[in-house]
mmCIF file of C-alpha atoms in Angstrom:
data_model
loop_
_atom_site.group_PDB
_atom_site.id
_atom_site.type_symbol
_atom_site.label_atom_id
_atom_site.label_comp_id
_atom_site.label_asym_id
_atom_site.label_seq_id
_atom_site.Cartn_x
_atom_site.Cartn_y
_atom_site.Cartn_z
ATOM 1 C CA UNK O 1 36.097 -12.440 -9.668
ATOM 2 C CA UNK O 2 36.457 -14.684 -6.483
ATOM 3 C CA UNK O 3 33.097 -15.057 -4.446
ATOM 4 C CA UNK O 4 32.967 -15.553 -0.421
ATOM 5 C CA UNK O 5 35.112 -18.715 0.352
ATOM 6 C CA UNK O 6 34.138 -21.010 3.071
ATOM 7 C CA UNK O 7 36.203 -24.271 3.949
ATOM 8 C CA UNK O 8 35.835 -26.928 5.365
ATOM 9 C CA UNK O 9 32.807 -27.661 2.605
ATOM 10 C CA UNK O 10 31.862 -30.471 4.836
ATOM 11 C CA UNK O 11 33.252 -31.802 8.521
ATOM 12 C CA UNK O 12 32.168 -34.667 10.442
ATOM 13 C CA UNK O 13 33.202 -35.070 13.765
ATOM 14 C CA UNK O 14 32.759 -36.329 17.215
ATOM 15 C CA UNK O 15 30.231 -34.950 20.073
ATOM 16 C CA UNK O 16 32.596 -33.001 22.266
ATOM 17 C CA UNK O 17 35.055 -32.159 19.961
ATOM 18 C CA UNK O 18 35.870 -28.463 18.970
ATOM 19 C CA UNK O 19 35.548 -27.691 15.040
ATOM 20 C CA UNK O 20 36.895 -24.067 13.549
ATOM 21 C CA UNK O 21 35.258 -22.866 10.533
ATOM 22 C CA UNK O 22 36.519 -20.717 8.178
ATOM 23 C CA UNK O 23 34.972 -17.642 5.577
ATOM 24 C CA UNK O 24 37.415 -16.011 3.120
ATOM 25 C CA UNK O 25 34.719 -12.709 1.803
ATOM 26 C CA UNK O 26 35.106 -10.988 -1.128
ATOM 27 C CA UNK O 27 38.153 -8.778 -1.115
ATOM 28 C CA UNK O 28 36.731 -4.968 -0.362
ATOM 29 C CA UNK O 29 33.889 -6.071 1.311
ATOM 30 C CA UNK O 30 34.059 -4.611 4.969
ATOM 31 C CA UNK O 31 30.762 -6.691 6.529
ATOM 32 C CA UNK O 32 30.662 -10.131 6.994
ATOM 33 C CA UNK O 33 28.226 -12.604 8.527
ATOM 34 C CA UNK O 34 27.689 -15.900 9.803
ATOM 35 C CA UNK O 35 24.384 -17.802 9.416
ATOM 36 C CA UNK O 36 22.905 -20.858 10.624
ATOM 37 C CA UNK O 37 20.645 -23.423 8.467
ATOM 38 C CA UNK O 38 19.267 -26.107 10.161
ATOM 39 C CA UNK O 39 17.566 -28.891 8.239
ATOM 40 C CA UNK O 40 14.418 -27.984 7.592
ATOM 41 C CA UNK O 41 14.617 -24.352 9.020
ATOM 42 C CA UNK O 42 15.049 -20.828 8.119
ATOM 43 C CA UNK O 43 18.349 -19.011 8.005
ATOM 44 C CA UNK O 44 19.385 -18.137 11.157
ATOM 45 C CA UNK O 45 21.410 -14.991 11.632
ATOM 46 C CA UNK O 46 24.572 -15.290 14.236
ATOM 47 C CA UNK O 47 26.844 -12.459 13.958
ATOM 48 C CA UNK O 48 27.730 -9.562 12.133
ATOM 49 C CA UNK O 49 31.317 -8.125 11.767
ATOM 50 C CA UNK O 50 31.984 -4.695 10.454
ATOM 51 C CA UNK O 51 35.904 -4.641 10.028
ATOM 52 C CA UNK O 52 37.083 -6.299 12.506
ATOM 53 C CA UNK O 53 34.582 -5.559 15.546
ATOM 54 C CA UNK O 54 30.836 -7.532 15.885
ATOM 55 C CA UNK O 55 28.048 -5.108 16.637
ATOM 56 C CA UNK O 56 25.836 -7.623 17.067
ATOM 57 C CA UNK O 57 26.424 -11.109 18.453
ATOM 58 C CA UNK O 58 23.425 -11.722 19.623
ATOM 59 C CA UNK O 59 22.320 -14.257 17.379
ATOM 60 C CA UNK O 60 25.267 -16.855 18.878
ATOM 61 C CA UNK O 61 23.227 -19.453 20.686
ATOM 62 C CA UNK O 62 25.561 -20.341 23.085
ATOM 63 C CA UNK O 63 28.646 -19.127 24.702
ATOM 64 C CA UNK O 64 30.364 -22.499 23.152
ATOM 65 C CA UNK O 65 30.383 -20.252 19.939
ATOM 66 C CA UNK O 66 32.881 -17.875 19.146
ATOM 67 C CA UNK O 67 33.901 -15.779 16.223
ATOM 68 C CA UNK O 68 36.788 -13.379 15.301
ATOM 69 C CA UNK O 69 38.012 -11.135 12.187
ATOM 70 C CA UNK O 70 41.636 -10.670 11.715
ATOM 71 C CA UNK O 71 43.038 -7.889 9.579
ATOM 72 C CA UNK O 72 39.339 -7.302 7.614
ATOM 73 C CA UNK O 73 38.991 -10.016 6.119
ATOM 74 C CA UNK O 74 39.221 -13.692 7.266
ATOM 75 C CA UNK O 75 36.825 -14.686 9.798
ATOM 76 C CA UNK O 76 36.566 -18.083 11.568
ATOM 77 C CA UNK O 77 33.728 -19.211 13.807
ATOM 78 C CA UNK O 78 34.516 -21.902 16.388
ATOM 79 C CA UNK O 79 32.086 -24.382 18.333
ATOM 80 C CA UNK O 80 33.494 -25.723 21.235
ATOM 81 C CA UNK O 81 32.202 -29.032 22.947
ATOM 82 C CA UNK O 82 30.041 -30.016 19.622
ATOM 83 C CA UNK O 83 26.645 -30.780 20.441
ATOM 84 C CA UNK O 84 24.288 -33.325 18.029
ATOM 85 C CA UNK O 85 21.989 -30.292 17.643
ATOM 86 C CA UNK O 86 24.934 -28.305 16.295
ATOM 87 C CA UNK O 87 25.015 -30.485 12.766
ATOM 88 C CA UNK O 88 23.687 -27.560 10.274
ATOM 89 C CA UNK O 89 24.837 -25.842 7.435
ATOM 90 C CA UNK O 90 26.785 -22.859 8.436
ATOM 91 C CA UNK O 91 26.882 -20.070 5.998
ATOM 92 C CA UNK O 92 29.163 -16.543 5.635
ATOM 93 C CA UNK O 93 28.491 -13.931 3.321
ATOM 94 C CA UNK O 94 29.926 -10.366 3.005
ATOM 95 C CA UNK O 95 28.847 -6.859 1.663
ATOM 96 C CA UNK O 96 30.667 -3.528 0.741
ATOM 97 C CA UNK O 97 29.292 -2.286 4.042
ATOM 98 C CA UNK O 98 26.518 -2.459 6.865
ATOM 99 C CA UNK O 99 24.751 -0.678 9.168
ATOM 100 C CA UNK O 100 22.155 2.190 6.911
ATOM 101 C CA UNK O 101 22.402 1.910 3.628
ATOM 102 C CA UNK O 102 22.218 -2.036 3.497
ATOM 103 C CA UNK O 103 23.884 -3.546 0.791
ATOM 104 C CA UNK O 104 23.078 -7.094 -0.469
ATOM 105 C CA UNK O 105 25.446 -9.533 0.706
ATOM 106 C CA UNK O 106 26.645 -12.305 -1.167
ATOM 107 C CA UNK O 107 27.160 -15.678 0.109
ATOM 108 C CA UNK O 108 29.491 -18.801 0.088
ATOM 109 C CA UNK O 109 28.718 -22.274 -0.606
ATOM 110 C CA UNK O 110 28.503 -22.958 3.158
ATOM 111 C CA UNK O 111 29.843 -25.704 5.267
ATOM 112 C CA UNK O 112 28.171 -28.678 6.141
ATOM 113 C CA UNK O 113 28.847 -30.046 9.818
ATOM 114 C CA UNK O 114 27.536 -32.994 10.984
ATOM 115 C CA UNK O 115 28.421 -34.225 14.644
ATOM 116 C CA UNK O 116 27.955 -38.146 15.323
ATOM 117 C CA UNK D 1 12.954 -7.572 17.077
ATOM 118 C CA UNK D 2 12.733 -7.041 13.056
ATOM 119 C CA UNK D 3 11.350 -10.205 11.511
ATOM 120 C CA UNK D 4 10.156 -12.155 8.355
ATOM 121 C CA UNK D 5 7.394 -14.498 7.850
ATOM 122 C CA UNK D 6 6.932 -15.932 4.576
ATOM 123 C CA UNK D 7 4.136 -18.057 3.118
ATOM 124 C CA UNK D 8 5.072 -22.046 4.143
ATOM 125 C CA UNK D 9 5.841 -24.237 1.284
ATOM 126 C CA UNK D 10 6.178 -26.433 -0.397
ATOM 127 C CA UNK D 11 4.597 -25.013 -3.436
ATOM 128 C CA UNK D 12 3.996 -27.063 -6.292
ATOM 129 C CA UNK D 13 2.712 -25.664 -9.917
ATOM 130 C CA UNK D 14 2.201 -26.751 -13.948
ATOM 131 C CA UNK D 15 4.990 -24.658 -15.941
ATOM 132 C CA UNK D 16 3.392 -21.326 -17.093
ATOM 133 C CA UNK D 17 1.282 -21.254 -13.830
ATOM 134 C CA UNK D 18 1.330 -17.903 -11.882
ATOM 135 C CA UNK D 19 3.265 -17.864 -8.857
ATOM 136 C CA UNK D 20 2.990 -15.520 -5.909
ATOM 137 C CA UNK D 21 4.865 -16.270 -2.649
ATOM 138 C CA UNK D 22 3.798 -13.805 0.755
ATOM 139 C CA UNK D 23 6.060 -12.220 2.947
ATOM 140 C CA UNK D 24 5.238 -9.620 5.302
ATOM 141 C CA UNK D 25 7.994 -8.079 7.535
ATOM 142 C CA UNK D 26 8.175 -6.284 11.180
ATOM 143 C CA UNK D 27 10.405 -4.060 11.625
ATOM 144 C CA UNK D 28 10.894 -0.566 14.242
ATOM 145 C CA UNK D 29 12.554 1.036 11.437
ATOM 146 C CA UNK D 30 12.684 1.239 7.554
ATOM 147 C CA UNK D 31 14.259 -1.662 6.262
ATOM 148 C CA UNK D 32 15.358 -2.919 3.054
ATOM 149 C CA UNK D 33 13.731 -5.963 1.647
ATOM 150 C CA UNK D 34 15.572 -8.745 -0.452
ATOM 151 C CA UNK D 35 14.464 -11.967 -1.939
ATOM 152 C CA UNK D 36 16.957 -14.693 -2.285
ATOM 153 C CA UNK D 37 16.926 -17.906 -4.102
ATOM 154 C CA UNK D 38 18.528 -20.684 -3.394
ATOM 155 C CA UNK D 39 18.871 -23.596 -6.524
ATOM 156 C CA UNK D 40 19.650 -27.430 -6.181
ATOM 157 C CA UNK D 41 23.104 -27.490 -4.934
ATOM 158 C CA UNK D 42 23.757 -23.905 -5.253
ATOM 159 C CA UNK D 43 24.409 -21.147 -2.335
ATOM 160 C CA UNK D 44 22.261 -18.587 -1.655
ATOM 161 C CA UNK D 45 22.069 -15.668 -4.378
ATOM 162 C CA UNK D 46 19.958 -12.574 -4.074
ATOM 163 C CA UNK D 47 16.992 -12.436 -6.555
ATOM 164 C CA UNK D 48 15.940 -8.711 -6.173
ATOM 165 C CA UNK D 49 15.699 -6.219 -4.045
ATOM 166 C CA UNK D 50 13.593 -2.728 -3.090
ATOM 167 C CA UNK D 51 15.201 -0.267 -0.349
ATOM 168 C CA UNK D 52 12.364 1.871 0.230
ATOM 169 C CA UNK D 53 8.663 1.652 0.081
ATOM 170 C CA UNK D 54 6.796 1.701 -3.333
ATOM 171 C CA UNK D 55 9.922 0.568 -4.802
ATOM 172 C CA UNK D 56 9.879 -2.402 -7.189
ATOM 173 C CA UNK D 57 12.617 -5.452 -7.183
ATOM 174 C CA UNK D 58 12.237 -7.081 -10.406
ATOM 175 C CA UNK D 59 15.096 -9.790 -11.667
ATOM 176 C CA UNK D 60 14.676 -12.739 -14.480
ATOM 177 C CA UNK D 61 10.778 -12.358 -14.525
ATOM 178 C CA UNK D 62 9.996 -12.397 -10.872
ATOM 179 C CA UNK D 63 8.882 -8.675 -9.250
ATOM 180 C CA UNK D 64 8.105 -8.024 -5.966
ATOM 181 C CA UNK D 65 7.051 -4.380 -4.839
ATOM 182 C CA UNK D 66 7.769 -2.704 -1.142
ATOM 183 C CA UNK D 67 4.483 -2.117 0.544
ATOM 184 C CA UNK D 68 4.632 -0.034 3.815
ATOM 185 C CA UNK D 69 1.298 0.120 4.241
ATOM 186 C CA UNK D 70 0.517 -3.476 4.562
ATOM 187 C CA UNK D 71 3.771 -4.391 5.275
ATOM 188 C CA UNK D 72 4.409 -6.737 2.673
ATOM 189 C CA UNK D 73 6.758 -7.720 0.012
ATOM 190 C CA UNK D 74 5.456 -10.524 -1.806
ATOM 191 C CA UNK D 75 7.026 -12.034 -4.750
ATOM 192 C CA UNK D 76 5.220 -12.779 -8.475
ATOM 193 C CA UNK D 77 6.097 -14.081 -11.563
ATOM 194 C CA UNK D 78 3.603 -14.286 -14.490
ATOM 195 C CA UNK D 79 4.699 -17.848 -15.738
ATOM 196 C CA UNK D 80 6.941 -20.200 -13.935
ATOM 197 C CA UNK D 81 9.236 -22.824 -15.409
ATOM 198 C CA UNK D 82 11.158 -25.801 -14.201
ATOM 199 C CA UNK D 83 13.950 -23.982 -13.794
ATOM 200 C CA UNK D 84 12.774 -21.709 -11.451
ATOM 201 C CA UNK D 85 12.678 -24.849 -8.664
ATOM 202 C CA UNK D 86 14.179 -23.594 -5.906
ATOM 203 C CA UNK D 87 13.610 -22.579 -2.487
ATOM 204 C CA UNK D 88 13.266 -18.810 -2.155
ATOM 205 C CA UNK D 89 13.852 -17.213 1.044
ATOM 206 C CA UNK D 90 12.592 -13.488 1.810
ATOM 207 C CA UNK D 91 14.925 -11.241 4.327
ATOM 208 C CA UNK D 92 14.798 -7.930 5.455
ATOM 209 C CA UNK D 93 17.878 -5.718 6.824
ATOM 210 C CA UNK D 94 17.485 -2.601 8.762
ATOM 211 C CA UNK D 95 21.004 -2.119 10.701
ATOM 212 C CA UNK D 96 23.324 -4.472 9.466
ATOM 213 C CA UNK D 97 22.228 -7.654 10.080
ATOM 214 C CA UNK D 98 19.759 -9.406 8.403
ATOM 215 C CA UNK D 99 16.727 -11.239 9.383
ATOM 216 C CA UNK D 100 15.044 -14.265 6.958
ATOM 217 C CA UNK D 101 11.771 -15.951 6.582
ATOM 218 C CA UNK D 102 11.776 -20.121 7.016
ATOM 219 C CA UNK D 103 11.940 -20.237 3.034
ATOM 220 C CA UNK D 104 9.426 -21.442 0.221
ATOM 221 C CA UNK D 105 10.171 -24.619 -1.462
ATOM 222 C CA UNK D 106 8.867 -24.191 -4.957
ATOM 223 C CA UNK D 107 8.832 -27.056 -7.634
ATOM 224 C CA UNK D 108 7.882 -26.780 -11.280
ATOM 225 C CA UNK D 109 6.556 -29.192 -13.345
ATOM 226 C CA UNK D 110 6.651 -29.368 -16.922
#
């Protein structure tokens, strides 16, 4: 079946500009999260949706990053006012469920944004 | 906060070499532990996984076995190959959210 979805699979853009990113997970699966991989770095975790609410959104690292869930499933994360240290590869995934009982999530291809 | 640190790469062996890669974990609570792989090109995919401790993850030859008592989850396969090159990234998840180590870049050579 289909796997987590993310588009753009790459985006350049300007310093300043806004960029949306998008994460399709796979159908059923109620959690879904958005990573951070920096070249040369670890994963770095940056929110967590269950449904439609975030838990945890303590991992943004700025308040130029924003992230909503619409109806369960789609969720886009949005920088604002792209910064050069903002050029990463930004990764979703999704699981049946969160919270106890932690099941392994399973993750897109990622997108890869680079900001000139 | 719950964290990860994993044994810094890169690691380079001979095919049919023994491979171990460390991770030990913090955590308040009682987390499950994952390994995850990630191949040339590829996204991430989980390797194996253990949910409590003295369990034992095993997947396509690697194992790695939950130990409370030191902490530790560190992953072992008896005899590498090339295509095991990949960087492998250890992760723990306790309520919902999941924490990772820096990854270990492992190459194989024939």
């Amino acid at each position: 079946g289909a796997g987590v979805s993310q588009s753009p699979s790459n985006k350049v853009t300007e310093k300043g500009k806004d960029v949306e990113l998008r994460c399709d997970p796979i159908s059923g699966h109620t959690a879904l999260y958005w990573y951070r991989q920096s070249l040369g770095q670890g994963l770095e975790f940056l929110i967590y949706f269950q449904g439609n609410s975030a838990p945890d959104k303590s991992g943004l690292p700025s308040d130029r990053f924003s992230a909503e869930r619409t109806g369960g499933s789609v969720s886009t994360l949005t920088i604002q006012r792209t910064q050069q240290e903002d050029s990463a590869v930004y990764l979703c995934a999704s699981s049946q469920r969160g919270g106890t009982g932690v099941q392994p999530q399973h993750f897109g291809d990622g997108t890869r944004l680079s900001i000139l | 906060g719950d964290s990860v640190t994993q044994m810094e790469g890169p690691v380079t062996l001979s095919e049919e070499a023994f491979l171990t890669i460390n991770c030990t974990y913090t955590a308040t609570g009682y987390p499950s532990l994952f390994w995850y792989v990630q191949y040339p090109g590829e996204g991430l995919q989980l390797l194996l996984k253990a949910t409590k401790a003295d369990d034992k993850g095993s997947n396509k030859g690697f194992e790695a076995t939950y130990r409370k008592e030191t902490t530790s989850f560190h992953l072992e396969k008896g005899s590498v190959q090339v295509s095991d090159s990949a960087v492998y990234f250890c992760a723990l998840s306790d309520t919902g959210d999941m924490r990772f180590g820096a990854g270990t870049r492992l190459t194989v050579k024939p």
